[in-house]
Amino acid sequence: MNPDTAAIAREPQRVLIFDTTLRDGEQSPGATMSHVEKLEIAELLDEMGVDIIEAGFPIASEGDFAAVSEIAQRSKNATICGLARANLKDIDRCWEAVKHAGSPRIHTFIGTSPLHRAIPNLTKEEMADRIHETVTHARNLCDNVQWSPMDATRTEWDYLRHTVEIAIKAGATTINIPDTVGYTAPVESADLIRRLIAEVEGGEDVIFATHCHNDLGMATANSLAAVEGGARQIECTINGLGERAGNTALEEVVMAMKVRGDIIPYSTQIDTKRIMHISRRVATVSGFPVQYNKAIVGKNAFAHESGIHQDGMLKNAETFEIMRPEDVGLSQTSLVMGKHSGRAALRSKLKEMGHDVEGNQLQDIFVRFKALADRKKEVYDEDIEALVQAQGAAEDALELKFLRVICGTEAPQSADLTLTIDGVDRQVTAQGDGPVDATFNAIKALVDHTATLQLYQVHAVTEGTDAQATVTVRLEEAGRIVSGQSADTDTVVASARAYIAALNRLLVKRRTSPEGADTRAVSYKDTV
Ligand code: KIV
Ligand code: ZN
């Protein structure tokens, strides 16, 4: 019995949390994370109590392979899973990456619905043979094999049942039922799992999983309904990151089980107090900010605006709150931080927010905190978080020394910039179409590169015209993708720093990763 099945056998009401932020989440257009960021997120997921981490798609790129392998080697408690299409080469590559984990899993899939069958142009029989061959191969390599009929919710019932039976006979230990295009609804989702468990031969001996996309905004409801129907694994991502409208959000299913234990009587081993921290990290590294009104982790999820609500909250928080901010790791008794706060207060604040920083790292944040506090009356938790996320590394070759921009109604805008490059100051003036363009042109004039800008994103950390702007920049050069982030009350300065941070990473990546390291080379046609 593999460890996941054993956990369910011991506690029949236990639901396994399978997090796919690093695979399905990273598939969101523009959400590519760096190697180091993936390792960090995997570590946070592991510490948080996620049962299975889908760490990537090893055949997709050298970068994916390296990340899955290293996550497998570093994992402490979680099962580490990699994705593979239904061909032997993908499965071998996946096994190469996950085999170092204490508990490895291979996840292989094929699209079973009529629309998806048409792409590799297989008959139903040919596809069934392919499923048997690939799942058998995966099971010969690994004791823990997950199989998914992609687009299961639009697959003909008889064919779905038939293929699931084949996968179970070939040795799959988990059968995942994906609602790939977010088409199902809660009642249907529960019925489908219930029927599969009842009618598929061998259905009681495997774990059924649910994997829902959010195209109609029903992913969380559909996942919980599937659990009601007998699923014992929920596939989800932090902040609901994922293709198109995303996936079921981990924080939503976990908190729904916790808060409504009376009607959703299932449990997980997730430490919910870590939710806010990991949510913020994923938002930062993916470059996908969390929408303000997002359930559980949105900025407004615990904010009360109206007088009636505020009055009620002061008398009894339960009048308008069904969970406490502390339950998800939001600190209640915030220390008010300002320009008189010292290093000890900052360290304690950072600790409260889940960052254990000391030495040079603390000193660096402290210096930037003081500079910010001089410019801003109140320094909020979000401001401090932004300072942490925007740290530079000691070995950075490029540093911004000076920037002055002339902008306004009269074009052209121009930027006067000094960069310290490997310890030497270099100065340039450049023009552009707006202040950011002028600044980026100045940087380009001093740093030799051919990278193209894939993403430039700005968002205000807090309210008010003195709010810090967090800027994310993503660059691509010869198939190497890097991103940089910075925060400042001056949007143009934050933009320059974010661009420079990305270039610093690119300089390192040119030495450490081959060309094409982050370019995905998979296509659906290669399924067979
Ligand atoms: O949505 C989907 O069908 C998937 C599969 C690869 C499981 O992500
Ligand atoms: Zn998916």
XYZ file of C-alpha atoms and ligand atoms in Angstrom:
537
model
C 0.000 0.000 0.000
C 1.534 3.339 -0.947
C 1.730 6.019 1.775
C -1.133 8.060 0.314
C -3.510 5.123 0.237
C -2.405 4.199 3.755
C -3.302 7.683 5.040
C -6.821 7.351 3.658
C -7.178 3.832 5.025
C -6.247 5.062 8.502
C -8.587 8.054 8.342
C -11.430 7.445 5.885
C -12.612 11.073 6.118
C -9.182 12.395 5.243
C -8.812 14.176 1.893
C -5.370 14.253 0.283
C -4.278 17.644 -0.990
C -2.478 17.425 -4.317
C -0.975 20.776 -5.173
C -0.238 21.508 -8.821
C 0.819 25.178 -8.545
C 4.200 24.266 -10.003
C 2.711 22.368 -12.965
C -0.839 23.382 -13.901
C -0.437 26.734 -12.107
C 2.779 27.469 -13.917
C 0.967 26.782 -17.201
C -0.954 30.071 -16.779
C 0.260 32.182 -19.671
C 3.055 34.353 -18.309
C 3.386 32.645 -14.931
C 6.783 31.054 -15.448
C 8.756 30.790 -12.194
C 12.517 30.588 -11.877
C 14.265 27.451 -10.649
C 15.034 28.959 -7.252
C 11.462 30.200 -6.888
C 10.098 26.728 -7.661
C 12.327 25.206 -4.978
C 11.133 27.786 -2.495
C 7.439 27.237 -3.261
C 7.879 23.447 -3.070
C 9.501 23.794 0.330
C 6.654 25.996 1.578
C 4.081 23.497 0.265
C 5.888 20.630 1.954
C 6.102 22.486 5.276
C 2.441 23.413 5.021
C 1.413 19.744 4.902
C 0.501 19.247 1.237
C 0.307 15.469 0.658
C 1.376 15.417 -2.998
C 3.258 18.118 -4.907
C 3.067 18.006 -8.691
C 6.432 19.648 -9.255
C 6.389 19.989 -13.038
C 6.336 18.339 -16.441
C 9.874 16.896 -16.775
C 9.879 16.345 -20.554
C 8.649 19.894 -21.229
C 12.033 21.586 -20.830
C 15.469 21.158 -19.284
C 14.384 23.694 -16.680
C 11.295 21.680 -15.726
C 13.365 18.508 -15.469
C 15.962 20.154 -13.243
C 13.306 21.666 -10.978
C 11.387 18.401 -10.526
C 14.618 16.461 -9.824
C 15.815 18.911 -7.233
C 12.441 19.205 -5.561
C 12.338 15.375 -5.402
C 15.752 15.275 -3.760
C 14.890 17.972 -1.227
C 11.359 16.861 -0.324
C 10.825 15.942 3.307
C 7.264 14.696 3.731
C 5.273 15.175 0.552
C 4.991 12.712 -2.305
C 6.638 14.302 -5.367
C 4.865 13.815 -8.647
C 5.780 14.636 -12.248
C 3.505 14.777 -15.291
C 3.990 12.659 -18.425
C 1.997 12.287 -21.630
C 0.982 8.803 -22.744
C 4.271 7.793 -24.309
C 7.214 5.807 -22.977
C 9.762 8.572 -23.471
C 7.776 11.048 -21.363
C 7.269 8.463 -18.642
C 10.961 7.506 -18.519
C 11.950 11.163 -18.288
C 9.405 11.737 -15.548
C 10.713 8.768 -13.559
C 14.304 10.014 -13.956
C 13.211 13.267 -12.312
C 11.009 11.976 -9.469
C 12.847 8.787 -8.536
C 15.041 10.510 -5.936
C 12.055 11.481 -3.795
C 11.359 9.578 -0.581
C 7.903 9.049 -2.071
C 7.772 9.454 -5.885
C 4.725 9.384 -8.158
C 4.308 9.296 -11.940
C 1.213 11.022 -13.317
C 0.364 10.095 -16.884
C -2.627 11.258 -18.896
C -4.382 11.174 -22.231
C -7.410 13.074 -23.566
C -10.319 10.624 -23.759
C -13.225 12.808 -24.939
C -14.189 12.757 -28.649
C -12.615 16.176 -29.222
C -9.356 15.154 -27.589
C -9.250 11.706 -29.218
C -9.342 13.404 -32.594
C -6.028 15.192 -32.068
C -3.664 12.197 -31.995
C -6.132 10.554 -34.396
C -6.525 7.316 -32.457
C -9.496 4.965 -32.544
C -11.060 4.088 -29.219
C -9.356 0.675 -29.295
C -5.946 2.126 -30.164
C -6.250 4.588 -27.317
C -7.239 1.856 -24.886
C -4.143 -0.136 -25.893
C -2.009 2.951 -25.433
C -3.397 3.451 -21.912
C -2.642 -0.159 -21.015
C 0.898 0.042 -22.358
C 1.817 3.362 -20.757
C 0.303 2.737 -17.333
C 1.943 -0.719 -17.220
C 5.269 0.878 -18.116
C 4.870 3.565 -15.439
C 3.912 0.974 -12.829
C 6.979 -1.125 -13.656
C 9.053 1.904 -12.747
C 7.125 3.270 -9.772
C 4.693 1.872 -7.168
C 2.687 5.058 -7.140
C 1.018 5.822 -10.483
C -1.714 8.332 -11.187
C -3.666 8.190 -14.418
C -5.939 10.928 -15.798
C -8.452 10.768 -18.642
C -8.164 14.405 -19.714
C -11.528 16.061 -20.399
C -13.187 13.238 -18.445
C -16.346 15.262 -17.870
C -16.978 15.424 -21.640
C -16.066 11.778 -22.291
C -18.838 9.270 -23.131
C -19.709 7.370 -19.946
C -19.068 3.883 -21.350
C -15.701 4.834 -22.754
C -14.685 6.641 -19.565
C -15.584 3.601 -17.469
C -13.743 1.303 -19.888
C -10.523 3.364 -19.894
C -10.532 3.775 -16.112
C -10.856 -0.023 -15.772
C -7.915 -0.525 -18.114
C -5.764 1.922 -16.148
C -6.623 0.222 -12.850
C -5.841 -3.237 -14.263
C -2.529 -1.914 -15.586
C -1.601 -0.779 -12.068
C -2.747 2.831 -11.557
C -3.142 3.555 -7.849
C -4.884 6.933 -8.210
C -7.460 7.766 -10.866
C -7.827 11.484 -11.390
C -10.993 12.769 -13.045
C -10.230 16.131 -14.648
C -12.869 18.680 -15.529
C -10.328 20.107 -17.944
C -12.483 22.882 -19.355
C -14.461 23.734 -16.206
C -17.699 22.449 -17.704
C -19.225 20.349 -14.942
C -21.526 21.426 -12.086
C -21.573 20.250 -8.457
C -24.385 17.676 -8.651
C -22.891 16.148 -11.795
C -19.398 16.167 -10.287
C -20.518 14.194 -7.225
C -22.561 11.749 -9.328
C -19.712 11.025 -11.710
C -17.317 9.993 -8.937
C -20.013 8.043 -7.106
C -20.879 6.146 -10.271
C -17.250 5.413 -11.129
C -16.572 3.999 -7.657
C -19.710 1.859 -7.837
C -19.486 0.611 -11.413
C -15.818 0.410 -12.370
C -14.209 -2.953 -11.736
C -11.545 -2.426 -9.077
C -12.931 1.049 -8.309
C -12.916 0.489 -4.534
C -9.200 -0.312 -4.527
C -7.902 2.987 -5.889
C -8.077 6.604 -4.768
C -10.269 8.785 -6.969
C -9.119 12.361 -7.380
C -10.871 15.478 -8.632
C -9.156 18.132 -10.770
C -11.408 21.073 -11.595
C -10.863 24.161 -13.694
C -12.686 27.368 -12.954
C -14.080 28.467 -16.336
C -17.589 28.871 -14.895
C -16.387 29.847 -11.418
C -17.469 26.487 -9.983
C -14.122 24.754 -9.444
C -14.154 24.811 -5.650
C -17.818 23.765 -5.439
C -17.216 20.995 -7.981
C -14.192 19.694 -6.072
C -16.038 19.589 -2.754
C -18.995 17.900 -4.430
C -16.636 15.271 -5.869
C -15.404 14.601 -2.332
C -19.023 14.137 -1.304
C -19.259 11.568 -4.117
C -16.245 9.658 -2.758
C -13.143 11.387 -4.179
C -10.308 11.402 -1.650
C -7.817 13.638 -3.416
C -8.368 17.251 -4.411
C -6.073 18.758 -7.012
C -5.598 22.457 -6.514
C -3.253 25.410 -6.711
C -2.353 28.308 -4.461
C -4.496 31.366 -5.319
C -6.297 29.188 -7.897
C -3.485 29.816 -10.372
C -3.813 27.856 -13.609
C -4.711 27.735 -17.280
C -7.408 30.250 -18.335
C -9.611 30.980 -15.283
C -7.418 28.750 -13.150
C -7.883 25.719 -10.931
C -9.576 24.961 -7.657
C -7.864 27.134 -5.034
C -6.162 25.219 -2.231
C -7.044 27.862 0.349
C -10.735 27.713 -0.563
C -11.238 23.949 -0.293
C -9.168 23.671 2.855
C -10.922 26.534 4.663
C -14.349 25.347 3.487
C -13.655 21.983 5.137
C -12.429 23.688 8.276
C -15.218 26.252 8.635
C -18.112 24.021 7.513
C -17.052 20.800 9.210
C -20.748 20.329 10.036
C -21.700 19.824 6.379
C -18.331 19.018 4.794
C -17.050 16.520 7.355
C -13.627 15.898 5.842
C -10.182 16.866 6.972
C -6.698 17.566 5.644
C -3.322 17.893 7.321
C -2.788 21.416 6.006
C -1.473 23.958 8.498
C -3.854 26.767 7.561
C -1.766 29.400 9.369
C 0.717 29.212 6.519
C -1.848 30.034 3.830
C -1.384 33.795 3.691
C 2.371 33.599 3.486
C 2.455 31.097 0.632
C -0.326 32.959 -1.169
C 1.752 36.140 -1.119
C 4.880 34.342 -2.261
C 3.081 32.686 -5.170
C 1.547 36.023 -6.166
C 4.994 37.569 -6.165
C 6.973 34.927 -7.983
C 4.282 34.171 -10.555
C 3.600 37.851 -11.233
C -0.142 37.182 -10.765
C -1.450 39.491 -8.027
C -4.385 38.213 -5.989
C -7.642 39.992 -6.782
C -8.826 42.167 -3.871
C -12.097 40.308 -3.335
C -10.632 36.789 -3.693
C -11.999 34.411 -1.042
C -9.676 33.738 1.916
C -6.526 35.465 0.615
C -7.814 38.639 -1.061
C -6.882 41.951 0.519
C -10.545 42.607 1.355
C -11.367 39.117 2.633
C -11.170 40.356 6.222
C -11.733 44.090 5.653
C -14.910 45.783 6.839
C -15.960 48.999 5.214
C -19.549 49.795 6.097
C -20.428 51.421 9.413
C -22.845 48.627 10.334
C -20.202 45.998 9.692
C -17.518 47.895 11.602
C -19.855 48.415 14.549
C -20.774 44.729 14.572
C -17.129 43.710 14.332
C -16.200 45.826 17.337
C -18.952 44.266 19.439
C -18.376 40.696 18.310
C -16.137 39.704 15.406
C -18.275 36.666 14.683
C -21.140 38.883 13.514
C -19.438 39.341 10.151
C -16.544 36.888 10.141
C -16.882 33.155 9.686
C -13.190 32.574 10.312
C -10.525 34.511 12.110
C -7.753 36.275 10.186
C -5.248 34.417 12.392
C -6.597 31.092 11.089
C -5.012 31.810 7.722
C -1.924 33.462 9.152
C -2.930 37.119 9.050
C -1.594 38.823 12.141
C -4.213 40.477 14.323
C -2.219 42.559 16.729
C -0.209 44.407 14.156
C 2.689 46.395 15.481
C 2.386 49.837 13.923
C 5.581 50.451 11.996
C 6.929 53.878 11.168
C 10.140 55.867 10.959
C 10.848 55.518 14.684
C 10.731 51.721 14.628
C 14.080 50.047 15.215
C 15.721 46.918 13.892
C 14.336 44.739 16.714
C 10.765 45.837 15.994
C 11.272 45.141 12.297
C 12.740 41.696 13.011
C 9.789 40.863 15.239
C 7.325 42.163 12.642
C 8.992 40.080 9.937
C 8.841 37.015 12.168
C 5.132 37.601 12.767
C 4.726 37.671 8.981
C 6.565 34.360 8.566
C 10.031 35.649 7.554
C 12.947 34.552 9.700
C 15.643 36.966 8.598
C 18.946 37.823 10.243
C 22.336 39.314 9.441
C 22.897 40.995 6.082
C 19.434 40.172 4.846
C 17.835 41.893 7.843
C 20.173 44.850 7.483
C 19.271 45.231 3.791
C 15.537 45.195 4.500
C 16.028 47.571 7.440
C 17.838 50.151 5.311
C 15.103 50.068 2.697
C 12.416 50.131 5.399
C 13.911 53.297 6.907
C 14.080 54.954 3.485
C 10.450 54.048 2.882
C 9.319 55.204 6.341
C 10.897 58.595 5.654
C 8.703 58.993 2.603
C 5.520 57.319 3.827
C 3.506 58.124 6.961
C 2.341 54.607 7.702
C 4.172 51.475 6.684
C 1.687 48.625 6.296
C 2.328 44.876 6.409
C 1.953 44.821 2.625
C 4.722 47.429 2.281
C 7.051 45.318 4.398
C 6.150 42.202 2.432
C 7.015 44.056 -0.772
C 10.415 45.027 0.658
C 11.136 41.384 1.496
C 10.124 40.171 -1.944
C 12.199 42.786 -3.715
C 15.567 41.953 -2.189
C 18.655 41.961 -4.344
C 21.356 39.315 -4.081
C 24.866 40.016 -2.793
C 26.440 38.749 -6.013
C 24.411 41.061 -8.298
C 26.597 42.482 -11.077
C 24.292 45.438 -11.829
C 23.096 48.035 -9.367
C 21.055 51.188 -9.854
C 23.002 54.182 -8.593
C 21.138 57.193 -9.955
C 18.041 57.890 -11.997
C 16.445 61.169 -12.998
C 13.583 61.212 -15.462
C 12.061 64.113 -17.341
C 8.473 63.453 -18.273
C 5.226 65.310 -18.864
C 3.062 66.518 -21.706
C 5.981 67.493 -23.947
C 7.695 64.535 -25.658
C 10.274 63.094 -25.803
C 10.672 61.841 -22.251
C 14.237 61.202 -21.177
C 16.126 59.298 -18.490
C 19.527 60.117 -17.044
C 20.833 56.881 -15.508
C 23.938 55.693 -13.707
C 24.455 51.960 -13.229
C 27.228 50.333 -11.258
C 28.357 47.429 -13.408
C 30.792 45.045 -11.720
C 31.838 47.859 -9.389
C 32.310 50.510 -12.105
C 29.885 53.430 -12.561
C 28.546 53.969 -16.100
C 26.274 56.853 -17.092
C 23.921 57.350 -20.029
C 20.979 59.500 -21.128
C 18.253 57.984 -23.299
C 14.897 58.991 -24.655
C 11.701 57.018 -24.987
C 7.994 56.985 -25.387
C 7.162 57.768 -21.764
C 9.328 57.663 -18.624
C 9.465 53.884 -18.287
C 10.402 53.385 -21.933
C 13.130 56.024 -21.629
C 14.486 54.321 -18.489
C 14.465 50.875 -20.083
C 16.226 52.282 -23.168
C 18.917 53.740 -20.915
C 19.437 50.360 -19.229
C 19.562 48.627 -22.624
C 22.225 51.091 -23.779
C 24.484 50.082 -20.876
C 23.831 46.347 -20.594
C 24.426 44.255 -23.669
C 21.532 41.829 -24.162
C 18.930 40.712 -26.682
C 16.201 39.847 -24.171
C 12.639 40.695 -25.088
C 10.163 41.982 -22.552
C 7.514 39.303 -21.942
C 5.730 40.958 -19.056
C 5.653 44.373 -17.439
C 3.196 44.627 -14.598
C 2.584 47.308 -11.998
C 0.328 47.176 -8.990
C -0.161 49.380 -5.982
C 0.714 47.664 -2.709
C -1.590 49.825 -0.573
C -4.007 52.717 -1.080
C -3.143 56.397 -1.481
C -0.972 58.378 -3.825
C 2.097 57.623 -1.689
C 1.543 53.870 -2.031
C 4.444 51.715 -3.129
C 4.191 50.282 -6.591
C 5.310 46.701 -7.053
C 6.671 46.161 -10.534
C 7.317 42.783 -12.134
C 9.400 42.421 -15.273
C 9.865 39.157 -17.175
C 12.502 38.795 -19.890
C 13.280 36.083 -22.397
C 16.601 35.618 -24.154
C 17.455 32.510 -26.191
C 14.896 30.402 -24.369
C 16.035 31.473 -20.923
C 13.272 33.182 -18.938
C 13.944 35.362 -15.923
C 11.903 37.753 -13.866
C 12.635 40.582 -11.479
C 10.538 42.502 -9.036
C 10.866 45.681 -7.069
C 8.769 48.026 -4.975
C 9.087 51.760 -4.489
C 6.863 54.781 -3.973
C 8.277 55.960 -7.319
C 6.883 53.719 -10.054
C 9.699 54.530 -12.494
C 12.387 53.682 -9.921
C 10.581 50.420 -9.109
C 10.426 49.669 -12.846
C 14.155 50.309 -13.307
C 15.029 48.117 -10.327
C 12.750 45.310 -11.494
C 14.344 45.374 -14.948
C 17.830 45.378 -13.425
C 16.893 42.494 -11.078
C 15.765 40.457 -14.076
C 18.991 41.268 -15.943
C 21.066 40.196 -12.925
C 19.304 36.855 -13.044
C 19.820 36.607 -16.764
C 23.571 37.128 -16.370
C 23.665 34.217 -13.913
C 21.401 32.064 -16.055
C 23.560 32.534 -19.146
C 26.322 30.748 -17.187
C 24.212 28.102 -15.484
C 21.516 27.031 -17.960
C 21.678 26.069 -21.618
C 19.813 28.006 -24.296
C 16.174 26.983 -24.468
C 16.182 25.902 -20.800
C 12.753 27.416 -20.166
C 11.144 26.967 -23.546
C 8.483 24.337 -23.456
C 8.941 21.823 -26.201
C 5.813 19.743 -25.743
C 2.867 19.603 -28.015
C -0.350 17.798 -27.686
C 0.186 15.877 -30.914
C 3.156 14.073 -29.353
C 0.799 12.308 -26.987
C 1.606 9.117 -28.849
O -6.833 19.832 -16.727
C -6.341 18.735 -17.031
O -6.974 17.875 -17.652
C -4.972 18.477 -16.647
C -4.478 17.085 -16.851
C -3.081 17.034 -17.328
C -4.664 16.302 -15.595
O -4.307 19.330 -16.107
Zn -5.583 21.001 -15.405
